[in-house]
Amino acid sequence: MGIYETLKSTASVLREADKIEQYRQILDAMEKLLELQNKLTELGKECKLLKEKLKIKDDLTVSNNGYWLKSNKDGPFCTRCWDKNKDLIRLKNENPYYKCPECANSYEGPNIESYRQELANLNRRGPSY
Ligand SMILES: [Zn+2]
């Protein structure tokens, strides 16, 4: 028999014996037990989440202005969102920039140099009319 069932059974006996004060104490203990069980479940979920984030943290590396997962070379992810909130947000490729859909930060992508070169060439040639 679990502790909750034991308390429930004890409460029932006390109630039948008209031991109202002791009966209330058992009910209080049962309520506290439920609160603690709920808190434990909540902490378990939080612990699982933190373990997952710790695993991700150990797997992250910075390259080309974004975070990447070393294990499967997935990325890039927003450095700001991870550094600030530990949220792994995939950057959207808007060549030659990468944009974060969450915080709207933009990062230079790997094609930024050829893009700049193209712009410089256009400016050198002047307007075409
Ligand atoms: Zn972001």
CSV table of N, CA and C and ligand atoms in Angstrom, one decimal:
chain,number,residue,atom,x,y,z
A,1,MET,N,0.8,-1.2,0.0
A,1,MET,CA,0.0,0.0,0.0
A,1,MET,C,0.9,1.3,0.0
A,2,GLY,N,0.5,2.2,-0.8
A,2,GLY,CA,1.3,3.4,-0.9
A,2,GLY,C,1.0,4.3,0.3
A,3,ILE,N,1.8,5.3,0.4
A,3,ILE,CA,1.7,6.2,1.6
A,3,ILE,C,0.3,7.0,1.5
A,4,TYR,N,-0.1,7.3,0.3
A,4,TYR,CA,-1.4,8.1,0.2
A,4,TYR,C,-2.6,7.2,0.6
A,5,GLU,N,-2.5,5.9,0.2
A,5,GLU,CA,-3.6,5.0,0.5
A,5,GLU,C,-3.6,4.7,2.0
A,6,THR,N,-2.4,4.6,2.6
A,6,THR,CA,-2.3,4.4,4.1
A,6,THR,C,-2.9,5.5,4.8
A,7,LEU,N,-2.6,6.8,4.4
A,7,LEU,CA,-3.2,8.0,5.0
A,7,LEU,C,-4.7,8.0,4.9
A,8,LYS,N,-5.2,7.6,3.7
A,8,LYS,CA,-6.6,7.6,3.4
A,8,LYS,C,-7.3,6.6,4.3
A,9,SER,N,-6.7,5.4,4.4
A,9,SER,CA,-7.3,4.4,5.3
A,9,SER,C,-7.3,4.8,6.7
A,10,THR,N,-6.2,5.4,7.2
A,10,THR,CA,-6.1,5.9,8.5
A,10,THR,C,-7.2,7.0,8.8
A,11,ALA,N,-7.3,7.9,7.8
A,11,ALA,CA,-8.3,9.0,7.9
A,11,ALA,C,-9.7,8.4,8.1
A,12,SER,N,-10.0,7.4,7.3
A,12,SER,CA,-11.3,6.7,7.4
A,12,SER,C,-11.6,6.1,8.8
A,13,VAL,N,-10.6,5.4,9.3
A,13,VAL,CA,-10.7,4.8,10.7
A,13,VAL,C,-10.9,5.9,11.7
A,14,LEU,N,-10.1,7.0,11.6
A,14,LEU,CA,-10.3,8.1,12.6
A,14,LEU,C,-11.7,8.8,12.5
A,15,ARG,N,-12.2,8.9,11.3
A,15,ARG,CA,-13.5,9.5,11.1
A,15,ARG,C,-14.6,8.6,11.8
A,16,GLU,N,-14.5,7.3,11.5
A,16,GLU,CA,-15.4,6.4,12.1
A,16,GLU,C,-15.4,6.4,13.6
A,17,ALA,N,-14.2,6.6,14.2
A,17,ALA,CA,-14.0,6.6,15.6
A,17,ALA,C,-14.3,7.9,16.2
A,18,ASP,N,-14.7,8.9,15.4
A,18,ASP,CA,-15.1,10.2,15.8
A,18,ASP,C,-13.9,11.0,16.4
A,19,LYS,N,-12.7,10.7,15.9
A,19,LYS,CA,-11.5,11.4,16.3
A,19,LYS,C,-11.3,12.6,15.3
A,20,ILE,N,-12.1,13.6,15.4
A,20,ILE,CA,-12.1,14.7,14.4
A,20,ILE,C,-10.8,15.4,14.3
A,21,GLU,N,-10.2,15.8,15.4
A,21,GLU,CA,-8.9,16.5,15.3
A,21,GLU,C,-7.8,15.7,14.6
A,22,GLN,N,-7.7,14.5,14.9
A,22,GLN,CA,-6.7,13.6,14.3
A,22,GLN,C,-7.1,13.4,12.8
A,23,TYR,N,-8.4,13.2,12.5
A,23,TYR,CA,-8.8,13.1,11.1
A,23,TYR,C,-8.4,14.3,10.3
A,24,ARG,N,-8.6,15.5,10.8
A,24,ARG,CA,-8.2,16.7,10.1
A,24,ARG,C,-6.7,16.8,9.9
A,25,GLN,N,-5.9,16.3,10.9
A,25,GLN,CA,-4.5,16.3,10.7
A,25,GLN,C,-4.0,15.4,9.6
A,26,ILE,N,-4.7,14.3,9.5
A,26,ILE,CA,-4.4,13.3,8.4
A,26,ILE,C,-4.8,13.9,7.0
A,27,LEU,N,-6.0,14.6,7.0
A,27,LEU,CA,-6.4,15.3,5.7
A,27,LEU,C,-5.4,16.3,5.3
A,28,ASP,N,-4.9,17.1,6.3
A,28,ASP,CA,-3.8,18.1,6.0
A,28,ASP,C,-2.6,17.5,5.5
A,29,ALA,N,-2.2,16.3,6.1
A,29,ALA,CA,-1.0,15.6,5.7
A,29,ALA,C,-1.2,15.1,4.2
A,30,MET,N,-2.4,14.6,3.9
A,30,MET,CA,-2.7,14.2,2.5
A,30,MET,C,-2.6,15.3,1.5
A,31,GLU,N,-3.1,16.5,1.9
A,31,GLU,CA,-3.0,17.6,1.1
A,31,GLU,C,-1.6,18.1,0.8
A,32,LYS,N,-0.8,18.1,1.9
A,32,LYS,CA,0.6,18.4,1.7
A,32,LYS,C,1.4,17.4,0.9
A,33,LEU,N,1.0,16.1,1.0
A,33,LEU,CA,1.6,15.1,0.2
A,33,LEU,C,1.3,15.3,-1.3
A,34,LEU,N,0.1,15.7,-1.6
A,34,LEU,CA,-0.3,15.9,-3.0
A,34,LEU,C,0.5,17.1,-3.5
A,35,GLU,N,0.6,18.2,-2.7
A,35,GLU,CA,1.3,19.4,-3.1
A,35,GLU,C,2.8,19.0,-3.4
A,36,LEU,N,3.4,18.2,-2.5
A,36,LEU,CA,4.8,17.8,-2.7
A,36,LEU,C,5.0,16.9,-4.0
A,37,GLN,N,4.0,16.1,-4.2
A,37,GLN,CA,4.0,15.2,-5.4
A,37,GLN,C,4.0,16.1,-6.7
A,38,ASN,N,3.1,17.1,-6.7
A,38,ASN,CA,2.9,18.0,-7.8
A,38,ASN,C,4.2,18.8,-8.0
A,39,LYS,N,4.8,19.2,-6.9
A,39,LYS,CA,6.1,20.0,-7.0
A,39,LYS,C,7.2,19.1,-7.6
A,40,LEU,N,7.2,17.9,-7.1
A,40,LEU,CA,8.2,16.9,-7.6
A,40,LEU,C,8.1,16.7,-9.1
A,41,THR,N,6.8,16.5,-9.6
A,41,THR,CA,6.6,16.3,-11.0
A,41,THR,C,7.1,17.5,-11.8
A,42,GLU,N,6.8,18.7,-11.3
A,42,GLU,CA,7.2,20.0,-11.9
A,42,GLU,C,8.7,20.1,-12.0
A,43,LEU,N,9.4,19.7,-10.9
A,43,LEU,CA,10.8,19.8,-10.8
A,43,LEU,C,11.5,18.8,-11.8
A,44,GLY,N,10.8,17.6,-11.9
A,44,GLY,CA,11.3,16.6,-12.8
A,44,GLY,C,11.3,17.0,-14.2
A,45,LYS,N,10.2,17.7,-14.6
A,45,LYS,CA,10.1,18.3,-16.0
A,45,LYS,C,11.1,19.3,-16.2
A,46,GLU,N,11.3,20.2,-15.2
A,46,GLU,CA,12.3,21.3,-15.3
A,46,GLU,C,13.7,20.7,-15.4
A,47,CYS,N,14.0,19.6,-14.7
A,47,CYS,CA,15.3,19.0,-14.7
A,47,CYS,C,15.6,18.3,-16.1
A,48,LYS,N,14.5,17.7,-16.6
A,48,LYS,CA,14.6,17.1,-18.0
A,48,LYS,C,15.0,18.1,-19.0
A,49,LEU,N,14.3,19.3,-18.9
A,49,LEU,CA,14.5,20.4,-19.9
A,49,LEU,C,15.9,20.9,-19.7
A,50,LEU,N,16.4,21.1,-18.5
A,50,LEU,CA,17.7,21.6,-18.3
A,50,LEU,C,18.8,20.7,-18.8
A,51,LYS,N,18.5,19.4,-18.6
A,51,LYS,CA,19.5,18.4,-19.1
A,51,LYS,C,19.6,18.4,-20.6
A,52,GLU,N,18.4,18.6,-21.3
A,52,GLU,CA,18.4,18.7,-22.7
A,52,GLU,C,19.2,19.9,-23.2
A,53,LYS,N,19.0,21.1,-22.5
A,53,LYS,CA,19.7,22.3,-22.8
A,53,LYS,C,21.2,22.2,-22.6
A,54,LEU,N,21.5,21.5,-21.5
A,54,LEU,CA,23.0,21.3,-21.2
A,54,LEU,C,23.6,20.4,-22.3
A,55,LYS,N,22.9,19.4,-22.8
A,55,LYS,CA,23.4,18.6,-23.9
A,55,LYS,C,23.6,19.4,-25.1
A,56,ILE,N,22.6,20.3,-25.4
A,56,ILE,CA,22.7,21.2,-26.6
A,56,ILE,C,23.9,22.1,-26.4
A,57,LYS,N,24.1,22.7,-25.2
A,57,LYS,CA,25.2,23.6,-25.0
A,57,LYS,C,26.5,23.0,-25.2
A,58,ASP,N,26.7,21.7,-24.8
A,58,ASP,CA,27.9,21.0,-25.1
A,58,ASP,C,28.2,20.7,-26.5
A,59,ASP,N,27.1,20.7,-27.3
A,59,ASP,CA,27.1,20.3,-28.7
A,59,ASP,C,27.3,21.5,-29.6
A,60,LEU,N,27.2,22.8,-29.1
A,60,LEU,CA,27.2,24.0,-29.9
A,60,LEU,C,28.6,24.5,-30.2
A,61,THR,N,28.7,25.0,-31.5
A,61,THR,CA,29.9,25.7,-31.8
A,61,THR,C,29.6,26.9,-32.7
A,62,VAL,N,30.4,27.9,-32.7
A,62,VAL,CA,30.1,29.1,-33.5
A,62,VAL,C,30.9,29.0,-34.8
A,63,SER,N,30.2,29.3,-35.9
A,63,SER,CA,30.8,29.3,-37.2
A,63,SER,C,29.9,30.2,-38.1
A,64,ASN,N,30.5,31.0,-38.9
A,64,ASN,CA,29.8,31.9,-39.8
A,64,ASN,C,28.7,32.7,-39.1
A,65,ASN,N,29.0,33.3,-38.0
A,65,ASN,CA,28.1,34.1,-37.3
A,65,ASN,C,26.8,33.4,-36.7
A,66,GLY,N,26.9,32.1,-36.6
A,66,GLY,CA,25.7,31.4,-36.0
A,66,GLY,C,26.2,30.2,-35.2
A,67,TYR,N,25.3,29.7,-34.4
A,67,TYR,CA,25.6,28.4,-33.7
A,67,TYR,C,25.2,27.2,-34.6
A,68,TRP,N,26.1,26.2,-34.5
A,68,TRP,CA,25.8,25.0,-35.2
A,68,TRP,C,26.0,23.8,-34.2
A,69,LEU,N,25.2,22.7,-34.5
A,69,LEU,CA,25.4,21.5,-33.6
A,69,LEU,C,26.5,20.7,-34.2
A,70,LYS,N,27.5,20.4,-33.4
A,70,LYS,CA,28.7,19.7,-33.9
A,70,LYS,C,28.3,18.2,-34.3
A,71,SER,N,27.4,17.6,-33.5
A,71,SER,CA,27.0,16.2,-33.7
A,71,SER,C,26.5,15.9,-35.1
A,72,ASN,N,25.6,16.8,-35.6
A,72,ASN,CA,24.9,16.5,-36.9
A,72,ASN,C,25.1,17.7,-37.9
A,73,LYS,N,26.0,18.7,-37.6
A,73,LYS,CA,26.2,19.8,-38.4
A,73,LYS,C,25.0,20.6,-38.8
A,74,ASP,N,24.0,20.6,-37.9
A,74,ASP,CA,22.7,21.3,-38.1
A,74,ASP,C,22.9,22.7,-37.7
A,75,GLY,N,22.3,23.6,-38.5
A,75,GLY,CA,22.3,25.1,-38.2
A,75,GLY,C,22.2,25.9,-39.4
A,76,PRO,N,22.4,27.2,-39.4
A,76,PRO,CA,22.8,27.9,-38.2
A,76,PRO,C,21.7,28.3,-37.3
A,77,PHE,N,22.0,28.6,-36.0
A,77,PHE,CA,21.0,29.0,-35.0
A,77,PHE,C,21.4,30.4,-34.5
A,78,CYS,N,20.4,31.1,-34.0
A,78,CYS,CA,20.6,32.5,-33.6
A,78,CYS,C,21.4,32.5,-32.3
A,79,THR,N,22.6,33.2,-32.3
A,79,THR,CA,23.4,33.3,-31.1
A,79,THR,C,22.8,34.1,-30.0
A,80,ARG,N,22.1,35.2,-30.4
A,80,ARG,CA,21.4,36.0,-29.4
A,80,ARG,C,20.4,35.3,-28.6
A,81,CYS,N,19.5,34.6,-29.4
A,81,CYS,CA,18.4,33.8,-28.7
A,81,CYS,C,18.9,32.8,-27.8
A,82,TRP,N,20.0,32.1,-28.2
A,82,TRP,CA,20.5,31.0,-27.3
A,82,TRP,C,21.2,31.7,-26.1
A,83,ASP,N,22.0,32.7,-26.4
A,83,ASP,CA,22.8,33.3,-25.3
A,83,ASP,C,21.9,34.0,-24.2
A,84,LYS,N,20.8,34.5,-24.7
A,84,LYS,CA,19.8,35.2,-23.8
A,84,LYS,C,18.9,34.3,-23.1
A,85,ASN,N,18.2,33.4,-23.9
A,85,ASN,CA,17.1,32.6,-23.3
A,85,ASN,C,17.3,31.1,-23.4
A,86,LYS,N,18.4,30.7,-24.0
A,86,LYS,CA,18.7,29.3,-24.2
A,86,LYS,C,17.6,28.7,-25.2
A,87,ASP,N,17.2,29.5,-26.1
A,87,ASP,CA,16.3,29.0,-27.2
A,87,ASP,C,17.1,28.7,-28.4
A,88,LEU,N,16.9,27.6,-29.0
A,88,LEU,CA,17.6,27.2,-30.2
A,88,LEU,C,16.7,27.5,-31.4
A,89,ILE,N,16.9,28.7,-32.0
A,89,ILE,CA,16.1,29.2,-33.1
A,89,ILE,C,16.9,29.1,-34.4
A,90,ARG,N,16.3,28.4,-35.3
A,90,ARG,CA,16.9,28.3,-36.6
A,90,ARG,C,16.9,29.6,-37.4
A,91,LEU,N,18.0,30.0,-38.0
A,91,LEU,CA,18.1,31.2,-38.8
A,91,LEU,C,17.5,30.9,-40.2
A,92,LYS,N,16.8,31.9,-40.7
A,92,LYS,CA,16.2,31.8,-42.0
A,92,LYS,C,17.2,32.4,-43.0
A,93,ASN,N,17.4,31.7,-44.1
A,93,ASN,CA,18.4,32.1,-45.1
A,93,ASN,C,17.7,33.2,-46.0
A,94,GLU,N,18.2,34.4,-45.9
A,94,GLU,CA,17.7,35.5,-46.8
A,94,GLU,C,19.0,36.1,-47.5
A,95,ASN,N,19.5,35.3,-48.3
A,95,ASN,CA,20.8,35.5,-49.0
A,95,ASN,C,21.0,37.0,-49.3
A,96,PRO,N,22.1,37.7,-48.9
A,96,PRO,CA,23.3,37.1,-48.3
A,96,PRO,C,23.3,37.2,-46.8
A,97,TYR,N,22.1,37.4,-46.2
A,97,TYR,CA,22.0,37.5,-44.7
A,97,TYR,C,21.2,36.3,-44.2
A,98,TYR,N,21.4,36.0,-42.9
A,98,TYR,CA,20.6,35.1,-42.2
A,98,TYR,C,19.8,35.9,-41.2
A,99,LYS,N,18.5,35.6,-41.1
A,99,LYS,CA,17.6,36.3,-40.2
A,99,LYS,C,17.0,35.4,-39.2
A,100,CYS,N,16.9,35.9,-37.9
A,100,CYS,CA,16.2,35.2,-36.9
A,100,CYS,C,14.7,35.5,-36.9
A,101,PRO,N,13.9,34.5,-37.0
A,101,PRO,CA,12.4,34.8,-37.0
A,101,PRO,C,11.9,35.2,-35.7
A,102,GLU,N,12.7,34.9,-34.6
A,102,GLU,CA,12.2,35.2,-33.3
A,102,GLU,C,12.6,36.6,-32.8
A,103,CYS,N,13.9,37.0,-33.0
A,103,CYS,CA,14.3,38.3,-32.5
A,103,CYS,C,14.6,39.3,-33.6
A,104,ALA,N,14.5,38.8,-34.8
A,104,ALA,CA,14.7,39.7,-36.0
A,104,ALA,C,16.2,40.1,-36.2
A,105,ASN,N,17.1,39.6,-35.4
A,105,ASN,CA,18.5,39.9,-35.7
A,105,ASN,C,18.9,39.3,-37.0
A,106,SER,N,19.8,40.1,-37.7
A,106,SER,CA,20.3,39.5,-39.0
A,106,SER,C,21.8,39.3,-38.9
A,107,TYR,N,22.3,38.3,-39.6
A,107,TYR,CA,23.7,37.9,-39.6
A,107,TYR,C,24.2,37.8,-41.0
A,108,GLU,N,25.5,38.1,-41.2
A,108,GLU,CA,26.1,38.0,-42.5
A,108,GLU,C,26.2,36.5,-42.8
A,109,GLY,N,25.8,36.1,-44.0
A,109,GLY,CA,25.9,34.7,-44.4
A,109,GLY,C,27.2,34.5,-45.1
A,110,PRO,N,27.5,33.3,-45.6
A,110,PRO,CA,28.7,33.0,-46.2
A,110,PRO,C,28.9,33.7,-47.6
A,111,ASN,N,27.8,34.2,-48.2
A,111,ASN,CA,28.0,34.8,-49.5
A,111,ASN,C,28.1,36.3,-49.4
A,112,ILE,N,28.3,36.9,-48.2
A,112,ILE,CA,28.3,38.3,-48.0
A,112,ILE,C,29.5,39.0,-48.8
A,113,GLU,N,30.6,38.4,-48.9
A,113,GLU,CA,31.7,39.0,-49.6
A,113,GLU,C,31.5,39.1,-51.1
A,114,SER,N,30.9,38.1,-51.7
A,114,SER,CA,30.6,38.2,-53.2
A,114,SER,C,29.5,39.2,-53.4
A,115,TYR,N,28.5,39.3,-52.4
A,115,TYR,CA,27.5,40.3,-52.5
A,115,TYR,C,28.0,41.7,-52.5
A,116,ARG,N,29.0,41.9,-51.6
A,116,ARG,CA,29.6,43.3,-51.4
A,116,ARG,C,30.4,43.6,-52.7
A,117,GLN,N,31.1,42.6,-53.2
A,117,GLN,CA,31.9,42.8,-54.5
A,117,GLN,C,30.9,43.2,-55.6
A,118,GLU,N,29.8,42.5,-55.7
A,118,GLU,CA,28.8,42.9,-56.7
A,118,GLU,C,28.3,44.3,-56.6
A,119,LEU,N,28.0,44.7,-55.4
A,119,LEU,CA,27.6,46.1,-55.1
A,119,LEU,C,28.7,47.1,-55.5
A,120,ALA,N,29.9,46.8,-55.2
A,120,ALA,CA,31.0,47.7,-55.5
A,120,ALA,C,31.2,47.8,-57.0
A,121,ASN,N,31.0,46.7,-57.7
A,121,ASN,CA,31.1,46.7,-59.2
A,121,ASN,C,30.0,47.6,-59.8
A,122,LEU,N,28.8,47.4,-59.3
A,122,LEU,CA,27.6,48.2,-59.7
A,122,LEU,C,27.9,49.7,-59.5
A,123,ASN,N,28.4,50.1,-58.4
A,123,ASN,CA,28.6,51.5,-58.0
A,123,ASN,C,29.7,52.0,-58.9
A,124,ARG,N,30.7,51.2,-59.3
A,124,ARG,CA,31.8,51.7,-60.1
A,124,ARG,C,31.3,52.0,-61.5
A,125,ARG,N,30.4,51.2,-62.0
A,125,ARG,CA,29.9,51.3,-63.4
A,125,ARG,C,29.0,52.5,-63.5
A,126,GLY,N,28.4,52.9,-62.3
A,126,GLY,CA,27.4,54.0,-62.3
A,126,GLY,C,26.1,53.6,-62.9
A,127,PRO,N,25.2,54.6,-62.9
A,127,PRO,CA,23.8,54.3,-63.4
A,127,PRO,C,23.8,53.9,-64.9
A,128,SER,N,23.0,53.0,-65.3
A,128,SER,CA,23.0,52.6,-66.7
A,128,SER,C,21.7,53.1,-67.3
A,129,TYR,N,21.9,54.3,-68.0
A,129,TYR,CA,20.8,54.9,-68.8
A,129,TYR,C,21.3,55.5,-70.0
B,1,ZN,ZN,17.2,35.4,-32.3
